[in-house]
PDB file of C-alpha atoms in Angstrom:
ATOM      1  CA  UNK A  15       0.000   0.000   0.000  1.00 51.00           C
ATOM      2  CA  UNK A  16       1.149   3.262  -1.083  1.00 53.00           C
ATOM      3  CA  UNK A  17       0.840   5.668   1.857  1.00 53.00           C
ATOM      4  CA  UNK A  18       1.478   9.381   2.345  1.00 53.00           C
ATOM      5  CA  UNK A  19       3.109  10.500   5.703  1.00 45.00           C
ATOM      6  CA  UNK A  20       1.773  14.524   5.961  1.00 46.00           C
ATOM      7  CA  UNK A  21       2.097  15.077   8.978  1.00 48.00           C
ATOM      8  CA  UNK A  22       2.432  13.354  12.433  1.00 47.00           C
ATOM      9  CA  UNK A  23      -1.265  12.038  12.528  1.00 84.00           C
ATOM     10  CA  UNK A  24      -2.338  13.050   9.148  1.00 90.00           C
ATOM     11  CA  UNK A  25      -2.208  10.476   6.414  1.00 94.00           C
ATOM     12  CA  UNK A  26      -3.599  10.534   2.404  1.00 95.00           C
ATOM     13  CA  UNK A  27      -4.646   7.567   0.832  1.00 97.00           C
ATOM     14  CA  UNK A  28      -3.452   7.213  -2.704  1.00 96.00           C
ATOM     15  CA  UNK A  29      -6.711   5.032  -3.451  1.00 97.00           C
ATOM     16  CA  UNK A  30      -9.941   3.323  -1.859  1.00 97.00           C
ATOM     17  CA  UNK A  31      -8.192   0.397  -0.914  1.00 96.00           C
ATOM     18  CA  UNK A  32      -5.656   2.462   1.025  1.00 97.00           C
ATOM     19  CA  UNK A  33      -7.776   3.829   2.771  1.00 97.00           C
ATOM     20  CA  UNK A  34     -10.043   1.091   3.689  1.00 97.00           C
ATOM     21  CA  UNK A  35      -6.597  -0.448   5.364  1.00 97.00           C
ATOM     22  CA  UNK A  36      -5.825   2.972   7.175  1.00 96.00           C
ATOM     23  CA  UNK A  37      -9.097   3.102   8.832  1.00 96.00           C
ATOM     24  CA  UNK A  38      -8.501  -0.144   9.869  1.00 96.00           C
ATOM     25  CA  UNK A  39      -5.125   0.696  11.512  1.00 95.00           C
ATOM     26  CA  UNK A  40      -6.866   3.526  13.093  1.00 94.00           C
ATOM     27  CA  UNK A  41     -10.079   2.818  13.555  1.00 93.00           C
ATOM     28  CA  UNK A  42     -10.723   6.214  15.396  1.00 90.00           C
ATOM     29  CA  UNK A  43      -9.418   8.407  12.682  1.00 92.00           C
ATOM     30  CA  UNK A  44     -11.412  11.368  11.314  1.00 91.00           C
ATOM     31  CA  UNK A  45     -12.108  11.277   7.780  1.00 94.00           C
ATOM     32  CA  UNK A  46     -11.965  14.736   6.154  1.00 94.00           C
ATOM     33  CA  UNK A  47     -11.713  16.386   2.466  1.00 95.00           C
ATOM     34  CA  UNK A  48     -12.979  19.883   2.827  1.00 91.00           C
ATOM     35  CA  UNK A  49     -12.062  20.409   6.037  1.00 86.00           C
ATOM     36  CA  UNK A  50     -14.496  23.071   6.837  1.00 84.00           C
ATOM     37  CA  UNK A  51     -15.767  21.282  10.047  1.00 80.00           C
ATOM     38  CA  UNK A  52     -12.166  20.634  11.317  1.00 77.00           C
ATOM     39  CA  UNK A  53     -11.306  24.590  10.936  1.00 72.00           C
ATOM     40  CA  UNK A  54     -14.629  25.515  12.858  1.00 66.00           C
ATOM     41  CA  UNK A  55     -13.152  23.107  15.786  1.00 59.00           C
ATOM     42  CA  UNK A  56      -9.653  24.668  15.333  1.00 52.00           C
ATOM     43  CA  UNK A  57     -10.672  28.312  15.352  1.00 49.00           C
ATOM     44  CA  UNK A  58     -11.674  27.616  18.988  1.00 48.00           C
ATOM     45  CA  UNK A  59     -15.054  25.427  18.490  1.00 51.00           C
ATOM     46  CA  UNK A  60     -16.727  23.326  20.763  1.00 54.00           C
ATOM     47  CA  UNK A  61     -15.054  20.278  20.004  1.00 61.00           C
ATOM     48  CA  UNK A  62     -11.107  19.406  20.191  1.00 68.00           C
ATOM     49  CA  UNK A  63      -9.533  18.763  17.183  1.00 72.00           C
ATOM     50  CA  UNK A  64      -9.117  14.272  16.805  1.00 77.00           C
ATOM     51  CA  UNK A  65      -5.734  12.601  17.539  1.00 85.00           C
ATOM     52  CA  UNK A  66      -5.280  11.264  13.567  1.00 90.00           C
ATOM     53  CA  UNK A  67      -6.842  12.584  10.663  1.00 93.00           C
ATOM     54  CA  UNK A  68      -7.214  10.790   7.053  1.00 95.00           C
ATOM     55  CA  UNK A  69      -7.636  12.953   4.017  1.00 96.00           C
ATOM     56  CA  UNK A  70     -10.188  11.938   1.283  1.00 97.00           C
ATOM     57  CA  UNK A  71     -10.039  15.227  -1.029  1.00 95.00           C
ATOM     58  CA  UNK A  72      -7.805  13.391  -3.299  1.00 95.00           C
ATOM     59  CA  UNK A  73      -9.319  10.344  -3.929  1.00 97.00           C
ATOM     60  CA  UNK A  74     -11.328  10.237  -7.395  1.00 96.00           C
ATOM     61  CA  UNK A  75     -13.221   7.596  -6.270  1.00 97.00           C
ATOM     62  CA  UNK A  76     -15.019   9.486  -3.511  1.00 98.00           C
ATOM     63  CA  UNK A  77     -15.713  12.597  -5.917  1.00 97.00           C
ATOM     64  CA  UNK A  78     -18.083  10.574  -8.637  1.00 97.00           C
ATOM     65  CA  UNK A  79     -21.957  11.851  -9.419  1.00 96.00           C
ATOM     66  CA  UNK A  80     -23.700   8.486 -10.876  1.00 96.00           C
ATOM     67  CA  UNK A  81     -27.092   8.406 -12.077  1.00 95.00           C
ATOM     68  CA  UNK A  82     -29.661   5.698 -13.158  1.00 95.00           C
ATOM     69  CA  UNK A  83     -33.182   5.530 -13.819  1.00 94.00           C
ATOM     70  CA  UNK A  84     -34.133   4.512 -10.226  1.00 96.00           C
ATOM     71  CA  UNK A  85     -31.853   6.852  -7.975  1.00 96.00           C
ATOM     72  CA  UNK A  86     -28.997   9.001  -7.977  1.00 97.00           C
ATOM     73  CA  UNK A  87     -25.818   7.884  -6.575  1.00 98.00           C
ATOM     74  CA  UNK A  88     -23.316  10.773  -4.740  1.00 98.00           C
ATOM     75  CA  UNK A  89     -19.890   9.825  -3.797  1.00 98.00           C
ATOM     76  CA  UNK A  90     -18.680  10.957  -0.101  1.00 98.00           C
ATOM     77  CA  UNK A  91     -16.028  13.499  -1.234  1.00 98.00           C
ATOM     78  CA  UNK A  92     -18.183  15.309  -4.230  1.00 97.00           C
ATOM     79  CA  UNK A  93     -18.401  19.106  -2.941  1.00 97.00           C
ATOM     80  CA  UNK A  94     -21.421  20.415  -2.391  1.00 97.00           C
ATOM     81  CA  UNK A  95     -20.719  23.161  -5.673  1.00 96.00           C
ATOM     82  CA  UNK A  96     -20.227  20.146  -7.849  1.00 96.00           C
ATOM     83  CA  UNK A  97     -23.403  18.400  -6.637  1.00 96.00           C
ATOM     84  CA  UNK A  98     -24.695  22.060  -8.266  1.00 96.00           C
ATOM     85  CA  UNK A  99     -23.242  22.235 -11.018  1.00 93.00           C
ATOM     86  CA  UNK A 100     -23.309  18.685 -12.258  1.00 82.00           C
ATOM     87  CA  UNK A 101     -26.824  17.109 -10.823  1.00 68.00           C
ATOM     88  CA  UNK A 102     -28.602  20.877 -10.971  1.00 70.00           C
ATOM     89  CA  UNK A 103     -31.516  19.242 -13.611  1.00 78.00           C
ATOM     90  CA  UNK A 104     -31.744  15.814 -11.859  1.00 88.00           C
ATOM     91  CA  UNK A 105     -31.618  16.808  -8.073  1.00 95.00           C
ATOM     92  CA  UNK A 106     -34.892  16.630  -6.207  1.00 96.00           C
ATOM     93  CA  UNK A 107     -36.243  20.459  -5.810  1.00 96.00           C
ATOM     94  CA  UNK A 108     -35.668  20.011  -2.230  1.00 97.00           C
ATOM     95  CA  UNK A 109     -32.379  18.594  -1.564  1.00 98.00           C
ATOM     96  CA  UNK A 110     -31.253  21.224  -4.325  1.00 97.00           C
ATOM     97  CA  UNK A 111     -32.568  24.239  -2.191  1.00 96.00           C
ATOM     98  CA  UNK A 112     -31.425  22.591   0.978  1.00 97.00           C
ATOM     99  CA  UNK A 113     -27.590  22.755  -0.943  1.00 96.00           C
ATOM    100  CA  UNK A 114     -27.657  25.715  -2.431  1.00 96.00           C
ATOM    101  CA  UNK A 115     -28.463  27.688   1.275  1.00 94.00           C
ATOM    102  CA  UNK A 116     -25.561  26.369   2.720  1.00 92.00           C
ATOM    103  CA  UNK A 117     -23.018  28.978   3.727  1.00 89.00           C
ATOM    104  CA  UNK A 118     -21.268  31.082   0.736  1.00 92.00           C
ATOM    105  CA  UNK A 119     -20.261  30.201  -2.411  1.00 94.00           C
ATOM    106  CA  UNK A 120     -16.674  29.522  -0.823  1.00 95.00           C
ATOM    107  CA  UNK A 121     -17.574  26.807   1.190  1.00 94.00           C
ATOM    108  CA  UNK A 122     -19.948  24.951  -0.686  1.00 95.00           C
ATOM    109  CA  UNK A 123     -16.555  24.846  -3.188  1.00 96.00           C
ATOM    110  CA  UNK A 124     -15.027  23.060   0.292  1.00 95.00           C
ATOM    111  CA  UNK A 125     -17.751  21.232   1.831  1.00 96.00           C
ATOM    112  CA  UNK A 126     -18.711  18.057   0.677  1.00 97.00           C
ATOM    113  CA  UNK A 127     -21.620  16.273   0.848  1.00 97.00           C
ATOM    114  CA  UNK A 128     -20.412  13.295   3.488  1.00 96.00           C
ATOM    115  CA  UNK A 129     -19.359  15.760   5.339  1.00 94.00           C
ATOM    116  CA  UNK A 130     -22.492  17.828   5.879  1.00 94.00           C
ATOM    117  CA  UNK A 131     -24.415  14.299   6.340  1.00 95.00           C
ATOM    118  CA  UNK A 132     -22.210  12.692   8.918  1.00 92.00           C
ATOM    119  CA  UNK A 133     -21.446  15.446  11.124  1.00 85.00           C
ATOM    120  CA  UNK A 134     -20.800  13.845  14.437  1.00 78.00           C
ATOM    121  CA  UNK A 135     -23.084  15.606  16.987  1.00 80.00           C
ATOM    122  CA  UNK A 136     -24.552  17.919  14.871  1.00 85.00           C
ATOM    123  CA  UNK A 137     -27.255  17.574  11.935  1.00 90.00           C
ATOM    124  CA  UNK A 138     -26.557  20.056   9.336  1.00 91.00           C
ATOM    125  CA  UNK A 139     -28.503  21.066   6.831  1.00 94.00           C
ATOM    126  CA  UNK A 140     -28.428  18.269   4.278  1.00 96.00           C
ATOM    127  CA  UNK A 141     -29.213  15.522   6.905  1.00 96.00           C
ATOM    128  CA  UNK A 142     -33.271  15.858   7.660  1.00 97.00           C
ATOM    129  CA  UNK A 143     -34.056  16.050   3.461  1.00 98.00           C
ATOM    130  CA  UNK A 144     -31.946  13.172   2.535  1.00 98.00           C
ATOM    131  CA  UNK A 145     -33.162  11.378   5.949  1.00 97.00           C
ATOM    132  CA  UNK A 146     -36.875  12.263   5.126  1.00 98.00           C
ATOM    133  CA  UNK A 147     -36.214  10.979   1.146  1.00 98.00           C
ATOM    134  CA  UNK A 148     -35.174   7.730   2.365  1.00 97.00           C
ATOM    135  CA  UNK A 149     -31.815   8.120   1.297  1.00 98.00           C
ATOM    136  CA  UNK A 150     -29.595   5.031   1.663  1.00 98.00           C
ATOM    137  CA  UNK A 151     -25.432   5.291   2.629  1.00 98.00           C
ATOM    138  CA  UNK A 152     -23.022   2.634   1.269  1.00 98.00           C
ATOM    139  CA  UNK A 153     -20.384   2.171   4.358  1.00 98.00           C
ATOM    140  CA  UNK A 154     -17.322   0.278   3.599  1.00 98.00           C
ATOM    141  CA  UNK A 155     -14.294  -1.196   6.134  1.00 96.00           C
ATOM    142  CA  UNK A 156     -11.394  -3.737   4.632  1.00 95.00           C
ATOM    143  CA  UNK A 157     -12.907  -6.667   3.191  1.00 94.00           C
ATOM    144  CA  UNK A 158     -16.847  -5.543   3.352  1.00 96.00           C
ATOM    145  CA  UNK A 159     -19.490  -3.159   2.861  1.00 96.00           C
ATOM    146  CA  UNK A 160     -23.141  -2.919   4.037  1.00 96.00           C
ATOM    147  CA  UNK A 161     -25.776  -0.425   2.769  1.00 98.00           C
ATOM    148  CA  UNK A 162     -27.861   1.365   5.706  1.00 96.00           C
ATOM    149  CA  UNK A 163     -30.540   3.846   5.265  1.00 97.00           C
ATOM    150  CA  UNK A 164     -29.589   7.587   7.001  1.00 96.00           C
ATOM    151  CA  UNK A 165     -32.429   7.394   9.500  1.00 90.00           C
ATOM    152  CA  UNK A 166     -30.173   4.497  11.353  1.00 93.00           C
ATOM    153  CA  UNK A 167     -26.991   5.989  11.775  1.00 92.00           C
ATOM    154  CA  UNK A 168     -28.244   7.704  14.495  1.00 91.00           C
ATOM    155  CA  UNK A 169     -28.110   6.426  17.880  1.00 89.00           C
ATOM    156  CA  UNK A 170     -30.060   6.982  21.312  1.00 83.00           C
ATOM    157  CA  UNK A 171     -28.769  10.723  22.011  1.00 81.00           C
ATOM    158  CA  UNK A 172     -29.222  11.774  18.311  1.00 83.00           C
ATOM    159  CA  UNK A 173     -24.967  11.429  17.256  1.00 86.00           C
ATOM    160  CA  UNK A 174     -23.833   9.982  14.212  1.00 90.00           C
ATOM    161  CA  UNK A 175     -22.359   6.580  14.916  1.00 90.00           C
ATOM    162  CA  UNK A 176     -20.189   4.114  12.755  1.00 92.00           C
ATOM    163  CA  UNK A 177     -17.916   1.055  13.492  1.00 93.00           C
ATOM    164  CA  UNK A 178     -14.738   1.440  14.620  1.00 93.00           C
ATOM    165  CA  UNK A 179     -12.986   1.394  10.750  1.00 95.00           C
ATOM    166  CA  UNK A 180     -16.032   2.105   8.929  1.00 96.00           C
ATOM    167  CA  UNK A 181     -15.936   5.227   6.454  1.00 97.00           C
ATOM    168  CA  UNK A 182     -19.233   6.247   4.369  1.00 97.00           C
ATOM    169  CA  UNK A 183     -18.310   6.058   0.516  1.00 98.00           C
ATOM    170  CA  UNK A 184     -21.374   6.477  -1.080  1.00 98.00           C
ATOM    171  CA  UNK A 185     -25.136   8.131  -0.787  1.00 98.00           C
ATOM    172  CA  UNK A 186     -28.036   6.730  -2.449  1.00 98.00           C
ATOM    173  CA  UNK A 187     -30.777   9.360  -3.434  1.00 98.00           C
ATOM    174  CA  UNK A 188     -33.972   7.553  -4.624  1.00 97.00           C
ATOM    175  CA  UNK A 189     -35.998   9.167  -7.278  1.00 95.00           C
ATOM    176  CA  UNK A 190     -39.841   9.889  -6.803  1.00 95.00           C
ATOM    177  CA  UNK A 191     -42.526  11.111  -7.710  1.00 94.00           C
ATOM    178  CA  UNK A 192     -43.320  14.070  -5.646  1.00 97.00           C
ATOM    179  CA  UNK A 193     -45.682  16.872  -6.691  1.00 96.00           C
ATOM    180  CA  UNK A 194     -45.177  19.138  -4.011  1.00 98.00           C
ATOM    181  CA  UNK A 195     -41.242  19.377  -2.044  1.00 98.00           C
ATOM    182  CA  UNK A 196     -41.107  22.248   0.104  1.00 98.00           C
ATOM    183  CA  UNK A 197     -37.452  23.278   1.867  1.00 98.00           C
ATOM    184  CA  UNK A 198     -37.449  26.233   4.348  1.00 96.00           C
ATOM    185  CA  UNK A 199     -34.418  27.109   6.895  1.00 93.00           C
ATOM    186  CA  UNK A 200     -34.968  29.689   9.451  1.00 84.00           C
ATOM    187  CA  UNK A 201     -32.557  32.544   8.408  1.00 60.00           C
ATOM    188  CA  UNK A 202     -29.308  32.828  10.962  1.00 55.00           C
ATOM    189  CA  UNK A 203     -25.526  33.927  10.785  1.00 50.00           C
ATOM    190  CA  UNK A 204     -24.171  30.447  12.073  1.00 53.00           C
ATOM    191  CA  UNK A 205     -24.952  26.982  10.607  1.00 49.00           C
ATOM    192  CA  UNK A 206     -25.558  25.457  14.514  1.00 51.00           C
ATOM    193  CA  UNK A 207     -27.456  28.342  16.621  1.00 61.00           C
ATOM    194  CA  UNK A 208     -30.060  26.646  19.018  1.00 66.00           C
ATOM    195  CA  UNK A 209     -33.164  28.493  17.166  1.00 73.00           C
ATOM    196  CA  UNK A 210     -32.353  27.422  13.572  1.00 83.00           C
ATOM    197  CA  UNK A 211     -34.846  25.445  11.950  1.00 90.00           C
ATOM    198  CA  UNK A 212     -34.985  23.062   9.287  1.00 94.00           C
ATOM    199  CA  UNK A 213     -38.283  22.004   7.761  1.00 96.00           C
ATOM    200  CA  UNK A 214     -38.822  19.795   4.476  1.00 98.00           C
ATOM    201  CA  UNK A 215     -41.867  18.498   3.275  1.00 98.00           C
ATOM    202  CA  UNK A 216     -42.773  16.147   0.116  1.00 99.00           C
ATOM    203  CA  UNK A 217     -46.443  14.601  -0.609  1.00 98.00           C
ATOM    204  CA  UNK A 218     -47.784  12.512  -3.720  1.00 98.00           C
ATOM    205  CA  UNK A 219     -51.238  13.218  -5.383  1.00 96.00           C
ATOM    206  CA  UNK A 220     -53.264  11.204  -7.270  1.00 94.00           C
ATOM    207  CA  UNK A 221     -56.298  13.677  -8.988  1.00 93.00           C
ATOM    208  CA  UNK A 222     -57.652  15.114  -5.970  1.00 96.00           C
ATOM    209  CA  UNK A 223     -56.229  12.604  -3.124  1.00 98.00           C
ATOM    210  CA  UNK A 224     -53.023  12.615  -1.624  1.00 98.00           C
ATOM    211  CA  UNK A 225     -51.183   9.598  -1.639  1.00 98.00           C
ATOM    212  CA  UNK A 226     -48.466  10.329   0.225  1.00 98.00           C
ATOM    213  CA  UNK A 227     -46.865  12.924   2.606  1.00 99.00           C
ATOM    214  CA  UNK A 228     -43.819  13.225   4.661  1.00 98.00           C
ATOM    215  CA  UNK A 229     -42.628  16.559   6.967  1.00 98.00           C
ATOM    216  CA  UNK A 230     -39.802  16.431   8.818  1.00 97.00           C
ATOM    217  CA  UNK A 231     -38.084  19.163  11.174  1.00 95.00           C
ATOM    218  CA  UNK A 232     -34.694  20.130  12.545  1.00 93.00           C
ATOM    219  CA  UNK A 233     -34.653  22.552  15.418  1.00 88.00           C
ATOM    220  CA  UNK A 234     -31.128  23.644  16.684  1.00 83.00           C
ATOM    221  CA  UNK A 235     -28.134  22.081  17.109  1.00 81.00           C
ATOM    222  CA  UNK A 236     -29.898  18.122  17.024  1.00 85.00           C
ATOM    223  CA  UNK A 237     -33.254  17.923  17.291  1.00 88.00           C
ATOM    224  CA  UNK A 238     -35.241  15.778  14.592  1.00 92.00           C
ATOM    225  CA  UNK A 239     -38.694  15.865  14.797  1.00 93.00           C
ATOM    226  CA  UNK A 240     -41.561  13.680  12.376  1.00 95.00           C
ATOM    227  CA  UNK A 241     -44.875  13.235  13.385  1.00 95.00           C
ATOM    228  CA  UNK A 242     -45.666  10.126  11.729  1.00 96.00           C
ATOM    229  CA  UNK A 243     -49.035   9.674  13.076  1.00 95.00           C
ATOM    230  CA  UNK A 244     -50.185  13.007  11.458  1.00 96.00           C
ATOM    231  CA  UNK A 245     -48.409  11.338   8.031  1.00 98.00           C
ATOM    232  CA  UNK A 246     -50.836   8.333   8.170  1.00 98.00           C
ATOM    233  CA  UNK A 247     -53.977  10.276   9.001  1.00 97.00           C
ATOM    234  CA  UNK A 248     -53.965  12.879   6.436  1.00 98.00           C
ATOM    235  CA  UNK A 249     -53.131   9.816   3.896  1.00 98.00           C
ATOM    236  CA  UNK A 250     -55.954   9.414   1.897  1.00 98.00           C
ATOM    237  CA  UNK A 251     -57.736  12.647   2.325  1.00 98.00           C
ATOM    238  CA  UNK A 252     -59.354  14.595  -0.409  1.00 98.00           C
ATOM    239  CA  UNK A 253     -57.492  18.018  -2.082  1.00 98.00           C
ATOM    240  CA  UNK A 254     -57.260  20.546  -1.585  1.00 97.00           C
ATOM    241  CA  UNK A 255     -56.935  20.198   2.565  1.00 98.00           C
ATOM    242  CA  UNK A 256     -60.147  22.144   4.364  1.00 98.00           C
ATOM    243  CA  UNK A 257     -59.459  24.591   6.975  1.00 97.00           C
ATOM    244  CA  UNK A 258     -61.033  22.888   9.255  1.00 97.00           C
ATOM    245  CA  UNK A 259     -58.751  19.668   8.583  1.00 97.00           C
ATOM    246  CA  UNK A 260     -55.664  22.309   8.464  1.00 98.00           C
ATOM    247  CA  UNK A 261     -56.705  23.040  12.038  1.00 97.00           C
ATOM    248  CA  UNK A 262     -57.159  19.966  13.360  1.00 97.00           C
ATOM    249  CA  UNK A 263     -54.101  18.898  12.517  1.00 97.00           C
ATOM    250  CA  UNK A 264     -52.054  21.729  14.110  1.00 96.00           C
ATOM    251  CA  UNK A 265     -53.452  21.001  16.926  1.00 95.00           C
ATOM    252  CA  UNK A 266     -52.579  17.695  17.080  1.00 94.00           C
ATOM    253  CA  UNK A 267     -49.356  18.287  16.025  1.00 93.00           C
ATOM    254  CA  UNK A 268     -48.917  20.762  19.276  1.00 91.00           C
ATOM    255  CA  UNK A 269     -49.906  18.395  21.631  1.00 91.00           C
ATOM    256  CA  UNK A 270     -47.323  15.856  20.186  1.00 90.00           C
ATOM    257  CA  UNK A 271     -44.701  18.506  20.158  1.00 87.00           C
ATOM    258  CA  UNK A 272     -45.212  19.222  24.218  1.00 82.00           C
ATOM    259  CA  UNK A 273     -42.441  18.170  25.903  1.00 76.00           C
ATOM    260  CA  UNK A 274     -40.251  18.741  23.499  1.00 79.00           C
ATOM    261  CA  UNK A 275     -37.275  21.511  24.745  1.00 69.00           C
ATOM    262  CA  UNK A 276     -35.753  22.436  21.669  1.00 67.00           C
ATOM    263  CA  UNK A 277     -39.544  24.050  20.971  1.00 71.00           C
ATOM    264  CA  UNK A 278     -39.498  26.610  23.666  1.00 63.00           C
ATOM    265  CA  UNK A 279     -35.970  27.844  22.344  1.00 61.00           C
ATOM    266  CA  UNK A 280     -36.677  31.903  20.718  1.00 54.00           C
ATOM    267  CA  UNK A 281     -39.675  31.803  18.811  1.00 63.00           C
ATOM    268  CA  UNK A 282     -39.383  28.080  17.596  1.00 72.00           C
ATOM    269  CA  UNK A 283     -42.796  27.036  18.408  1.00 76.00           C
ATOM    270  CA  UNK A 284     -44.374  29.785  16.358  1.00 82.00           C
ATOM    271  CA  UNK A 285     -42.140  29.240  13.347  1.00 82.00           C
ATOM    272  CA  UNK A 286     -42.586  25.624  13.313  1.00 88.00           C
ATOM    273  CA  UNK A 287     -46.084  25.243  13.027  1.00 91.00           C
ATOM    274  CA  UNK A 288     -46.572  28.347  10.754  1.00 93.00           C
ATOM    275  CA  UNK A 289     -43.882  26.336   8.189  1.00 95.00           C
ATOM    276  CA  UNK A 290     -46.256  23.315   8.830  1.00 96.00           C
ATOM    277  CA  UNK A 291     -49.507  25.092   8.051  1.00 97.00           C
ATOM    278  CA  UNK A 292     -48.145  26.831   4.910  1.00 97.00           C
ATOM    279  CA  UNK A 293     -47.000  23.195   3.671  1.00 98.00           C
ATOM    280  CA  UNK A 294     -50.853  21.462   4.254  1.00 98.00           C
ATOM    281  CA  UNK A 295     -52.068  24.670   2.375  1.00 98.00           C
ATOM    282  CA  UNK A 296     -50.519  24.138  -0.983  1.00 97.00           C
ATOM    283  CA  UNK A 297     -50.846  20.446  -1.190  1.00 96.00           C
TER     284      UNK A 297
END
């Protein structure tokens, strides 16, 4: 194996294989390519900056955009620009507002799309569109790989988990027929404030019924919220959505939502179910 020494705990991979067998030596190594999350933590962040560190930028088989009739396949290390510039016609509406409001032009040159989705502690803005779209991740580790929908990697306290030696190489966007995918993020100066808020919605009609609907939030730093139970009951119900049904629904939606703190945060619980009622009105 062909193996570049940068620094004292930095290492580059010359290929996928290379690094498959470095993440095995050191299994708690960070994998990085733009970086951008590793100079938020070294410009005095929350988090300390990790022991070794494995760079991915250079590897052309993390930066491939593949596309079939059935789904859309992203490599780890594709920036979040060149998701833009080279899926712009075949990205779901939603996932392709979600991208382009992240940050400034400059960093969406740097980040890349693994690294916006497997964040440790944090959910960033990708996470809760590709998580509500079902979106599937290909991890790898020497001598195997497993596919594992998003919605899994998460475990009891909301962080991003893998395997010791595991490293995310691939994320699988399904396509579908949506007729109505609605993206809004609350409008602050920094990506992790604790009242941002992520909402995405997506529903299927069928004439006047909907088939299908989905909603999920993001409030602050962590917090996912779906209300599946509302998802079932308004499936099946006639279009466009009465007022009536528009209020019933908020309300059950409130008293679900509770005991939940990240609501109370700012004006969160205002914003959240005004986003929601907007959504049910243009189905």
């Amino acid at each position: 194996m062909k193996e570049k020494f940068m620094s004292p705990h930095t290492y580059s991979p010359d290929s996928l294989a290379s690094l498959l067998l470095l993440t095995k030596r050191h299994p708690r190594a960070v994998l990085y390519a733009g970086g951008t999350l590793l100079l938020q933590s070294g410009a005095g962040g929350q988090e300390p900056l990790p022991q070794d560190l494995i760079y991915i930028g250079g590897l052309e088989e993390l930066k491939r955009i593949n596309r079939t009739d059935r789904y859309l396949d992203i490599s780890s290390a594709v920036s979040i620009s060149s998701i833009l510039e080279t899926g712009r016609h075949v990205l779901p509406s939603a996932f392709r507002e979600c991208l382009e409001g992240i940050a400034t032009p400059q960093v969406r040159n740097l980040a890349t799309l693994g690294g916006n989705v497997c964040a440790g502690t944090q959910r960033m803005d990708a996470f809760p569109v590709l998580a509500l779209m079902e979106v599937r991740i290909e991890i790898r580790r020497a001598g195997s790989s497993r596919w594992l929908p998003l919605n899994r990697c998460l475990d009891g306290e909301g962080n991003f988990i893998l395997n010791p030696g595991e490293a995310v190489t691939r994320l699988r966007i399904p396509y579908d027929d949506w007729n109505v995918q609605m993206y809004k993020k609350s409008a602050v100066f920094r990506a992790f404030e604790e009242d941002r808020i992520i909402f995405c919605g997506l529903s299927k009609r069928q004439k006047n019924t909907l088939n299908e609907i989905r909603f999920i939030y993001c409030l602050g730093r962590q917090t996912l919220l779906r209300i599946r139970d509302v998802e079932l009951e308004l499936t099946g119900k006639s279009l466009p959505l009465s007022d009536r049904t528009i209020d019933q629904i908020l309300e059950e939606a409130k008293n679900y939502c509770r005991d939940i703190a990240d609501m109370e945060k700012g004006r969160n619980r205002e914003r959240v179910f005004s986003t929601l009622k907007l959504f049910l009105s243009t189905l």
